[in-house]
Tab-separated table of C-alpha atoms and ligand atoms in Angstrom:
chain	number	residue	atom	x	y	z
A	1	UNK	CA	37.032	-132.253	-20.249
A	2	UNK	CA	40.257	-130.261	-19.917
A	3	UNK	CA	38.849	-127.049	-21.385
A	4	UNK	CA	35.719	-126.888	-19.203
A	5	UNK	CA	35.313	-123.277	-18.048
A	6	UNK	CA	35.717	-122.215	-14.450
A	7	UNK	CA	33.545	-119.509	-12.969
A	8	UNK	CA	35.124	-116.103	-13.606
A	9	UNK	CA	35.177	-113.627	-10.704
A	10	UNK	CA	32.272	-111.159	-10.502
A	11	UNK	CA	34.814	-108.352	-10.688
A	12	UNK	CA	38.510	-107.618	-10.460
A	13	UNK	CA	40.238	-104.766	-8.631
A	14	UNK	CA	40.321	-101.767	-10.944
A	15	UNK	CA	37.033	-102.620	-12.662
A	16	UNK	CA	34.301	-99.995	-12.754
A	17	UNK	CA	31.316	-100.604	-10.455
A	18	UNK	CA	29.152	-100.594	-13.582
A	19	UNK	CA	31.140	-103.536	-14.998
A	20	UNK	CA	30.492	-105.940	-12.086
A	21	UNK	CA	28.801	-109.190	-13.116
A	22	UNK	CA	25.507	-109.158	-11.206
A	23	UNK	CA	23.784	-109.869	-8.913
A	24	UNK	CA	26.588	-108.935	-6.544
A	25	UNK	CA	26.866	-107.671	-2.999
A	26	UNK	CA	28.624	-104.293	-3.084
A	27	UNK	CA	30.210	-102.418	-0.196
A	28	UNK	CA	30.712	-98.653	-0.464
A	29	UNK	CA	34.040	-98.435	1.329
A	30	UNK	CA	33.855	-94.707	2.137
A	31	UNK	CA	30.440	-94.952	3.831
A	32	UNK	CA	31.443	-98.204	5.556
A	33	UNK	CA	34.617	-96.681	7.004
A	34	UNK	CA	32.709	-93.642	8.247
A	35	UNK	CA	30.273	-96.013	10.009
A	36	UNK	CA	33.118	-97.905	11.697
A	37	UNK	CA	34.877	-94.700	12.724
A	38	UNK	CA	31.699	-93.101	14.109
A	39	UNK	CA	30.850	-96.172	16.189
A	40	UNK	CA	34.357	-96.566	17.610
A	41	UNK	CA	34.661	-92.845	18.388
A	42	UNK	CA	31.354	-92.875	20.271
A	43	UNK	CA	32.312	-95.962	22.287
A	44	UNK	CA	35.751	-94.570	23.109
A	45	UNK	CA	34.271	-91.223	24.179
A	46	UNK	CA	31.817	-93.010	26.487
A	47	UNK	CA	34.491	-95.301	27.939
A	48	UNK	CA	32.495	-98.366	26.875
A	49	UNK	CA	34.098	-101.366	25.183
A	50	UNK	CA	32.951	-102.093	21.636
A	51	UNK	CA	32.481	-105.738	20.665
A	52	UNK	CA	30.733	-105.509	17.293
A	53	UNK	CA	28.499	-108.345	16.180
A	54	UNK	CA	29.988	-110.328	13.293
A	55	UNK	CA	26.728	-112.091	12.433
A	56	UNK	CA	25.851	-108.957	10.452
A	57	UNK	CA	28.837	-109.278	8.113
A	58	UNK	CA	30.299	-112.796	8.509
A	59	UNK	CA	33.439	-111.335	6.929
A	60	UNK	CA	36.883	-111.628	8.577
A	61	UNK	CA	38.231	-108.583	6.691
A	62	UNK	CA	35.539	-106.476	8.376
A	63	UNK	CA	36.232	-107.908	11.828
A	64	UNK	CA	39.924	-107.126	11.403
A	65	UNK	CA	39.052	-103.531	10.413
A	66	UNK	CA	36.908	-103.241	13.556
A	67	UNK	CA	39.597	-104.606	15.882
A	68	UNK	CA	42.220	-102.413	14.233
A	69	UNK	CA	40.045	-99.388	15.124
A	70	UNK	CA	39.806	-100.400	18.783
A	71	UNK	CA	37.110	-103.051	19.130
A	72	UNK	CA	37.991	-105.397	22.016
A	73	UNK	CA	36.900	-108.400	19.959
A	74	UNK	CA	33.765	-109.564	18.194
A	75	UNK	CA	30.520	-111.381	18.882
A	76	UNK	CA	29.334	-114.386	16.915
A	77	UNK	CA	25.853	-115.822	17.229
A	78	UNK	CA	26.833	-119.429	16.530
A	79	UNK	CA	29.834	-121.547	17.526
A	80	UNK	CA	30.702	-122.611	13.957
A	81	UNK	CA	30.423	-119.002	12.789
A	82	UNK	CA	33.410	-118.117	14.984
A	83	UNK	CA	35.819	-120.509	13.275
A	84	UNK	CA	36.704	-118.448	10.152
A	85	UNK	CA	37.285	-115.412	12.368
A	86	UNK	CA	39.650	-117.353	14.642
A	87	UNK	CA	41.433	-118.693	11.558
A	88	UNK	CA	41.835	-115.073	10.354
A	89	UNK	CA	43.478	-114.051	13.634
A	90	UNK	CA	40.562	-112.694	15.691
A	91	UNK	CA	41.249	-114.226	19.085
A	92	UNK	CA	38.690	-112.575	21.401
A	93	UNK	CA	35.232	-113.913	20.512
A	94	UNK	CA	31.991	-113.897	22.486
A	95	UNK	CA	29.242	-116.322	21.461
A	96	UNK	CA	26.256	-114.115	22.341
A	97	UNK	CA	23.935	-117.072	22.501
A	98	UNK	CA	23.221	-120.392	24.189
A	99	UNK	CA	24.552	-123.775	23.080
A	100	UNK	CA	23.467	-127.224	24.146
A	101	UNK	CA	24.950	-130.664	23.555
A	102	UNK	CA	28.483	-132.036	23.268
A	103	UNK	CA	29.172	-131.300	19.578
A	104	UNK	CA	28.969	-127.520	19.921
A	105	UNK	CA	30.569	-127.475	23.369
A	106	UNK	CA	33.508	-129.503	22.077
A	107	UNK	CA	34.150	-127.215	19.082
A	108	UNK	CA	33.914	-124.187	21.367
A	109	UNK	CA	36.269	-125.737	23.931
A	110	UNK	CA	38.752	-126.549	21.145
A	111	UNK	CA	38.646	-123.020	19.778
A	112	UNK	CA	39.092	-121.711	23.335
A	113	UNK	CA	42.571	-123.263	23.392
A	114	UNK	CA	43.571	-120.635	20.826
A	115	UNK	CA	41.911	-117.505	22.141
A	116	UNK	CA	39.757	-115.767	24.716
A	117	UNK	CA	36.271	-117.165	24.230
A	118	UNK	CA	33.007	-116.600	26.046
A	119	UNK	CA	29.453	-117.894	25.744
A	120	UNK	CA	26.019	-117.349	27.268
A	121	UNK	CA	24.105	-119.729	29.515
A	122	UNK	CA	20.602	-119.691	30.943
A	123	UNK	CA	20.306	-123.320	32.146
A	124	UNK	CA	22.404	-125.687	34.264
A	125	UNK	CA	22.453	-128.287	31.474
A	126	UNK	CA	24.383	-125.875	29.243
A	127	UNK	CA	26.868	-125.366	32.082
A	128	UNK	CA	27.285	-129.145	32.421
A	129	UNK	CA	27.934	-129.551	28.666
A	130	UNK	CA	30.509	-126.744	28.669
A	131	UNK	CA	32.177	-128.062	31.841
A	132	UNK	CA	32.590	-131.539	30.347
A	133	UNK	CA	33.966	-130.246	27.032
A	134	UNK	CA	36.441	-127.785	28.563
A	135	UNK	CA	37.644	-130.425	31.039
A	136	UNK	CA	38.242	-132.839	28.148
A	137	UNK	CA	39.986	-130.220	25.984
A	138	UNK	CA	41.953	-128.572	28.780
A	139	UNK	CA	40.623	-125.087	28.001
A	140	UNK	CA	38.871	-122.283	29.841
A	141	UNK	CA	35.769	-120.275	28.950
A	142	UNK	CA	34.313	-117.011	30.183
A	143	UNK	CA	30.654	-117.492	30.985
A	144	UNK	CA	27.950	-114.866	30.668
A	145	UNK	CA	24.603	-115.488	32.283
A	146	UNK	CA	21.943	-114.068	30.001
A	147	UNK	CA	18.992	-112.249	31.515
A	148	UNK	CA	15.741	-111.549	29.678
A	149	UNK	CA	15.132	-107.806	29.821
A	150	UNK	CA	11.890	-107.838	27.855
A	151	UNK	CA	12.502	-109.482	24.491
A	152	UNK	CA	11.076	-112.817	25.588
A	153	UNK	CA	13.837	-114.839	23.934
A	154	UNK	CA	16.765	-116.441	25.784
A	155	UNK	CA	17.743	-115.518	29.312
A	156	UNK	CA	16.754	-116.117	32.921
A	157	UNK	CA	14.140	-113.936	34.555
A	158	UNK	CA	15.786	-112.442	37.622
A	159	UNK	CA	18.709	-112.207	40.052
A	160	UNK	CA	17.731	-115.332	42.078
A	161	UNK	CA	17.905	-117.364	38.856
A	162	UNK	CA	21.362	-115.893	38.172
A	163	UNK	CA	22.471	-116.936	41.661
A	164	UNK	CA	21.239	-120.500	41.052
A	165	UNK	CA	23.298	-120.693	37.841
A	166	UNK	CA	26.342	-119.364	39.704
A	167	UNK	CA	25.993	-122.364	42.020
A	168	UNK	CA	26.041	-124.616	38.963
A	169	UNK	CA	29.221	-122.877	37.758
A	170	UNK	CA	31.017	-123.014	41.101
A	171	UNK	CA	32.402	-126.596	40.886
A	172	UNK	CA	34.073	-125.872	37.516
A	173	UNK	CA	37.138	-123.636	37.885
A	174	UNK	CA	37.736	-123.668	34.119
A	175	UNK	CA	34.442	-121.787	33.657
A	176	UNK	CA	34.867	-118.177	34.817
A	177	UNK	CA	31.818	-116.036	35.510
A	178	UNK	CA	32.368	-112.901	33.384
A	179	UNK	CA	29.099	-111.066	33.920
A	180	UNK	CA	25.677	-110.600	32.343
A	181	UNK	CA	24.371	-110.444	28.808
A	182	UNK	CA	21.244	-108.288	28.506
A	183	UNK	CA	19.943	-107.785	24.955
A	184	UNK	CA	16.545	-106.429	23.928
A	185	UNK	CA	16.075	-106.873	20.169
A	186	UNK	CA	12.625	-105.280	20.089
A	187	UNK	CA	14.037	-101.914	21.126
A	188	UNK	CA	16.280	-101.671	18.067
A	189	UNK	CA	13.485	-101.075	15.564
A	190	UNK	CA	11.190	-98.720	17.487
A	191	UNK	CA	10.878	-96.036	14.797
A	192	UNK	CA	10.504	-92.789	16.731
A	193	UNK	CA	13.741	-91.506	18.271
A	194	UNK	CA	12.124	-90.470	21.567
A	195	UNK	CA	10.117	-93.712	21.775
A	196	UNK	CA	13.255	-95.740	21.101
A	197	UNK	CA	15.144	-93.794	23.776
A	198	UNK	CA	12.378	-94.588	26.283
A	199	UNK	CA	12.274	-98.270	25.329
A	200	UNK	CA	16.068	-98.518	25.666
A	201	UNK	CA	15.856	-96.805	29.068
A	202	UNK	CA	13.323	-99.377	30.297
A	203	UNK	CA	15.584	-102.234	29.153
A	204	UNK	CA	18.618	-100.641	30.815
A	205	UNK	CA	16.640	-100.157	34.042
A	206	UNK	CA	15.743	-103.840	34.111
A	207	UNK	CA	19.404	-104.694	33.609
A	208	UNK	CA	20.528	-102.277	36.329
A	209	UNK	CA	18.025	-103.779	38.772
A	210	UNK	CA	19.517	-107.264	38.325
A	211	UNK	CA	23.076	-105.921	38.644
A	212	UNK	CA	22.079	-104.138	41.880
A	213	UNK	CA	20.375	-107.221	43.326
A	214	UNK	CA	23.459	-109.317	42.577
A	215	UNK	CA	25.718	-106.701	44.189
A	216	UNK	CA	23.510	-106.830	47.289
A	217	UNK	CA	24.089	-110.591	47.328
A	218	UNK	CA	27.853	-110.022	47.102
A	219	UNK	CA	28.207	-110.877	43.397
A	220	UNK	CA	30.021	-108.445	41.099
A	221	UNK	CA	29.378	-108.409	37.335
A	222	UNK	CA	32.670	-107.359	35.735
A	223	UNK	CA	31.084	-107.066	32.287
A	224	UNK	CA	27.531	-106.187	31.284
A	225	UNK	CA	27.190	-106.739	27.538
A	226	UNK	CA	24.307	-106.094	25.140
A	227	UNK	CA	22.829	-103.472	22.856
A	228	UNK	CA	22.422	-103.216	19.096
A	229	UNK	CA	22.568	-100.645	16.321
A	230	UNK	CA	19.196	-99.074	17.122
A	231	UNK	CA	19.815	-98.523	20.824
A	232	UNK	CA	23.570	-98.061	20.933
A	233	UNK	CA	23.531	-94.269	21.407
A	234	UNK	CA	21.289	-94.689	24.469
A	235	UNK	CA	23.117	-97.759	25.794
A	236	UNK	CA	26.437	-95.877	25.635
A	237	UNK	CA	25.027	-93.148	27.870
A	238	UNK	CA	23.123	-95.482	30.215
A	239	UNK	CA	25.985	-96.173	32.610
A	240	UNK	CA	24.720	-99.779	32.795
A	241	UNK	CA	26.551	-101.459	29.923
A	242	UNK	CA	30.321	-101.899	30.003
A	243	UNK	CA	30.379	-103.416	26.512
A	244	UNK	CA	28.154	-103.063	23.420
A	245	UNK	CA	27.398	-105.439	20.565
A	246	UNK	CA	26.010	-103.520	17.550
A	247	UNK	CA	26.277	-105.334	14.225
A	248	UNK	CA	24.164	-103.806	11.477
A	249	UNK	CA	25.526	-100.260	11.886
A	250	UNK	CA	28.399	-101.135	9.551
A	251	UNK	CA	25.914	-101.480	6.664
A	252	UNK	CA	22.711	-99.699	7.767
A	253	UNK	CA	20.113	-101.825	6.017
A	254	UNK	CA	16.758	-100.553	4.771
A	255	UNK	CA	15.016	-101.516	7.984
A	256	UNK	CA	17.394	-99.488	10.149
A	257	UNK	CA	17.103	-96.685	7.595
A	258	UNK	CA	13.406	-96.425	8.540
A	259	UNK	CA	14.336	-95.578	12.163
A	260	UNK	CA	14.214	-91.889	12.993
A	261	UNK	CA	17.889	-91.084	13.597
A	262	UNK	CA	19.108	-88.813	16.351
A	263	UNK	CA	21.815	-86.226	15.933
A	264	UNK	CA	24.424	-87.900	18.135
A	265	UNK	CA	25.254	-90.985	16.112
A	266	UNK	CA	24.277	-91.495	12.480
A	267	UNK	CA	25.133	-94.289	10.125
A	268	UNK	CA	24.940	-94.418	6.325
A	269	UNK	CA	23.853	-97.082	3.860
A	270	UNK	CA	27.044	-98.801	2.726
A	271	UNK	CA	25.612	-102.116	1.477
A	272	UNK	CA	24.011	-102.558	-1.938
A	273	UNK	CA	22.992	-105.301	-4.297
A	274	UNK	CA	24.157	-104.491	-7.805
A	275	UNK	CA	21.592	-105.865	-10.245
A	276	UNK	CA	20.914	-105.647	-13.968
A	277	UNK	CA	17.757	-105.098	-16.017
A	278	UNK	CA	17.672	-108.426	-17.844
A	279	UNK	CA	14.248	-108.063	-19.463
A	280	UNK	CA	11.820	-105.264	-20.111
A	281	UNK	CA	8.935	-107.728	-20.370
A	282	UNK	CA	5.826	-106.531	-22.121
A	283	UNK	CA	6.329	-102.929	-21.067
A	284	UNK	CA	5.325	-101.074	-17.922
A	285	UNK	CA	7.863	-103.024	-15.926
A	286	UNK	CA	11.479	-104.064	-16.021
A	287	UNK	CA	12.900	-107.257	-14.610
A	288	UNK	CA	16.063	-107.377	-12.506
A	289	UNK	CA	18.339	-110.386	-12.045
A	290	UNK	CA	18.200	-110.062	-8.209
A	291	UNK	CA	15.384	-111.807	-6.343
A	292	UNK	CA	14.983	-113.921	-3.221
A	293	UNK	CA	18.279	-115.732	-3.791
A	294	UNK	CA	20.174	-112.433	-3.685
A	295	UNK	CA	18.436	-110.507	-0.918
A	296	UNK	CA	16.342	-111.077	2.186
A	297	UNK	CA	12.822	-109.619	2.180
A	298	UNK	CA	11.764	-110.406	5.770
A	299	UNK	CA	12.097	-106.673	6.575
A	300	UNK	CA	10.509	-105.465	3.337
A	301	UNK	CA	11.444	-105.255	-0.326
A	302	UNK	CA	14.673	-103.469	-1.251
A	303	UNK	CA	14.815	-99.800	-2.114
A	304	UNK	CA	16.062	-98.832	-5.565
A	305	UNK	CA	18.972	-96.418	-5.157
A	306	UNK	CA	19.829	-93.753	-7.730
A	307	UNK	CA	22.431	-90.978	-7.585
A	308	UNK	CA	23.208	-91.668	-3.913
A	309	UNK	CA	19.600	-91.524	-2.685
A	310	UNK	CA	16.398	-93.583	-2.726
A	311	UNK	CA	14.809	-93.425	-6.181
A	312	UNK	CA	11.621	-91.387	-6.431
A	313	UNK	CA	10.987	-92.890	-9.871
A	314	UNK	CA	11.464	-96.647	-9.497
A	315	UNK	CA	9.945	-99.154	-7.060
A	316	UNK	CA	10.956	-102.797	-6.564
A	317	UNK	CA	7.491	-104.335	-6.260
A	318	UNK	CA	7.969	-108.124	-6.110
A	319	UNK	CA	10.731	-110.683	-5.584
A	320	UNK	CA	10.712	-114.136	-7.212
A	321	UNK	CA	13.560	-116.598	-6.724
A	322	UNK	CA	15.797	-115.036	-9.359
A	323	UNK	CA	13.671	-112.123	-10.625
A	324	UNK	CA	12.933	-108.702	-9.196
A	325	UNK	CA	10.039	-106.745	-10.660
A	326	UNK	CA	10.530	-102.961	-10.925
A	327	UNK	CA	7.780	-100.516	-11.911
A	328	UNK	CA	7.419	-96.764	-11.909
A	329	UNK	CA	6.866	-95.593	-8.352
A	330	UNK	CA	3.595	-94.053	-7.245
A	331	UNK	CA	4.180	-90.345	-7.606
A	332	UNK	CA	6.920	-90.664	-10.247
A	333	UNK	CA	7.204	-87.488	-12.303
A	334	UNK	CA	5.131	-87.312	-15.485
A	335	UNK	CA	7.206	-88.590	-18.371
A	336	UNK	CA	9.443	-90.724	-16.108
A	337	UNK	CA	10.693	-93.842	-17.871
A	338	UNK	CA	11.944	-97.247	-16.845
A	339	UNK	CA	15.655	-98.006	-17.315
A	340	UNK	CA	16.564	-99.768	-20.569
A	341	UNK	CA	17.678	-103.362	-20.940
A	342	UNK	CA	21.184	-103.896	-19.570
A	343	UNK	CA	21.060	-101.001	-17.061
A	344	UNK	CA	22.649	-101.607	-13.666
A	345	UNK	CA	20.541	-100.721	-10.624
A	346	UNK	CA	21.713	-100.593	-7.001
A	347	UNK	CA	19.335	-101.900	-4.322
A	348	UNK	CA	19.438	-101.350	-0.555
A	349	UNK	CA	18.361	-104.631	1.087
A	350	UNK	CA	15.797	-104.518	3.896
A	351	UNK	CA	17.788	-106.720	6.297
A	352	UNK	CA	21.550	-107.077	6.106
A	353	UNK	CA	22.218	-110.220	8.204
A	354	UNK	CA	20.289	-112.789	6.132
A	355	UNK	CA	21.303	-110.994	2.910
A	356	UNK	CA	25.015	-111.451	3.673
A	357	UNK	CA	24.311	-115.120	4.272
A	358	UNK	CA	23.283	-115.447	0.593
A	359	UNK	CA	26.629	-114.282	-0.824
A	360	UNK	CA	30.145	-115.695	-1.023
A	361	UNK	CA	31.854	-112.333	-1.321
A	362	UNK	CA	31.563	-108.610	-0.957
A	363	UNK	CA	32.698	-106.506	-3.907
A	364	UNK	CA	34.402	-103.572	-2.200
A	365	UNK	CA	34.124	-100.286	-4.113
A	366	UNK	CA	35.544	-96.805	-3.581
A	367	UNK	CA	34.658	-93.911	-5.855
A	368	UNK	CA	32.999	-96.240	-8.365
A	369	UNK	CA	36.073	-98.477	-8.714
A	370	UNK	CA	36.418	-102.025	-7.380
A	371	UNK	CA	39.130	-102.242	-4.717
A	372	UNK	CA	38.949	-105.858	-3.537
A	373	UNK	CA	36.746	-108.916	-3.107
A	374	UNK	CA	36.245	-109.857	0.552
A	375	UNK	CA	35.169	-113.462	1.236
A	376	UNK	CA	32.038	-113.786	3.404
A	377	UNK	CA	33.820	-116.680	5.039
A	378	UNK	CA	31.238	-117.437	7.730
A	379	UNK	CA	28.393	-117.584	5.231
A	380	UNK	CA	26.142	-120.550	5.970
A	381	UNK	CA	27.843	-121.388	9.278
A	382	UNK	CA	24.733	-121.666	11.443
A	383	UNK	CA	25.652	-124.661	13.583
B	401	PLP	N1	23.502	-108.926	20.157
B	401	PLP	C1	22.621	-109.920	20.010
B	401	PLP	C2	22.517	-110.958	21.068
B	401	PLP	C3	21.806	-109.978	18.869
B	401	PLP	O1	20.910	-110.980	18.737
B	401	PLP	C4	21.941	-108.970	17.876
B	401	PLP	C5	21.099	-108.968	16.661
B	401	PLP	O2	20.066	-109.546	16.529
B	401	PLP	C6	22.905	-107.972	18.058
B	401	PLP	C7	23.661	-107.970	19.212
B	401	PLP	C8	23.210	-106.914	17.024
B	401	PLP	O3	22.132	-106.225	16.592
B	401	PLP	P1	22.145	-105.279	15.314
B	401	PLP	O4	22.646	-106.038	14.134
B	401	PLP	O5	20.710	-104.960	15.163
B	401	PLP	O6	23.014	-104.142	15.638
B	402	MN	MN1	19.419	-108.371	11.967
């Protein structure tokens, strides 16, 4: 058994993009860095803290690049997801979500011994679980009370409910009230720029009303955190948020690409699936090696990308587990042909977050040359 092969890497630094063994998740480093720089510059100019969401990338190398540019820390959506980031040296992590039960509270309380951690609550039982775990572990947590500002997901309804949760927090000095989380996911994907601006304004108004009611009751909210890639330009200007949590802007997936962008803050596609034509079937179609196990289709099928722009010739029309079917696009020029067997095609996935969760590594490319492989270390960590 001694000469059994091991799996070779998909690529090595110095390889050409076209030589990557596919399917592979590819990051265009130039576009990615411009996205990070644009987001940090906008936050800095507005005097708002940037705490980018790491659930989009699950990649410690990206979190470190964000913190190096000025991010105050990161968000994670799950407790276990935070662990690889802490191990990589990211020590300021907000769990932008609720947890219940001793297992998660205990892991969070243990991690909190090594950094500045926070988490959301919207029920006294969550407070009790966190209080017990932090007391046992001898750690402290910053607590955000989440309010529902229209998404209809987690969060309490109003300021009186916030005040009731503050009473539940009061007996536990190791749990510090840090402020409010107010996130409205539905706003992010409103397509029209003006409509999205109006939807973000309504969400910010609901947030401001709760902050004002709490102030009238003598309660200050040091931090108001929320926002995502689709609303961030409006949230920055709202005067309501002190901290923003965009995630997908680093990649700009196909779904965000369908939003009408404004002029203030624009992001570029930096994330691609490199795939290969592995069969040309019976003609009239070609078959790629990238299907459902390489990309998420909950926000639509991927776009085929050619010469730095969406292809007007080729359309990805169906995804099987390990096959992608490509045909000539409606409206392709007369005489257009399908790519031959062995051709590499780049795809822009519809939704970045679940796509990242399908891959162990990002192949990082600049100018068509592989620079590095970045482990997607938090892949699969959904507990
Ligand atoms: N904050 C919370 C609580 C979220 O659930 C999300 C995404 O769903 C984000 C921030 C980041 O959003 P996006 O990746 O769309 O920028
Ligand atoms: Mn998403």
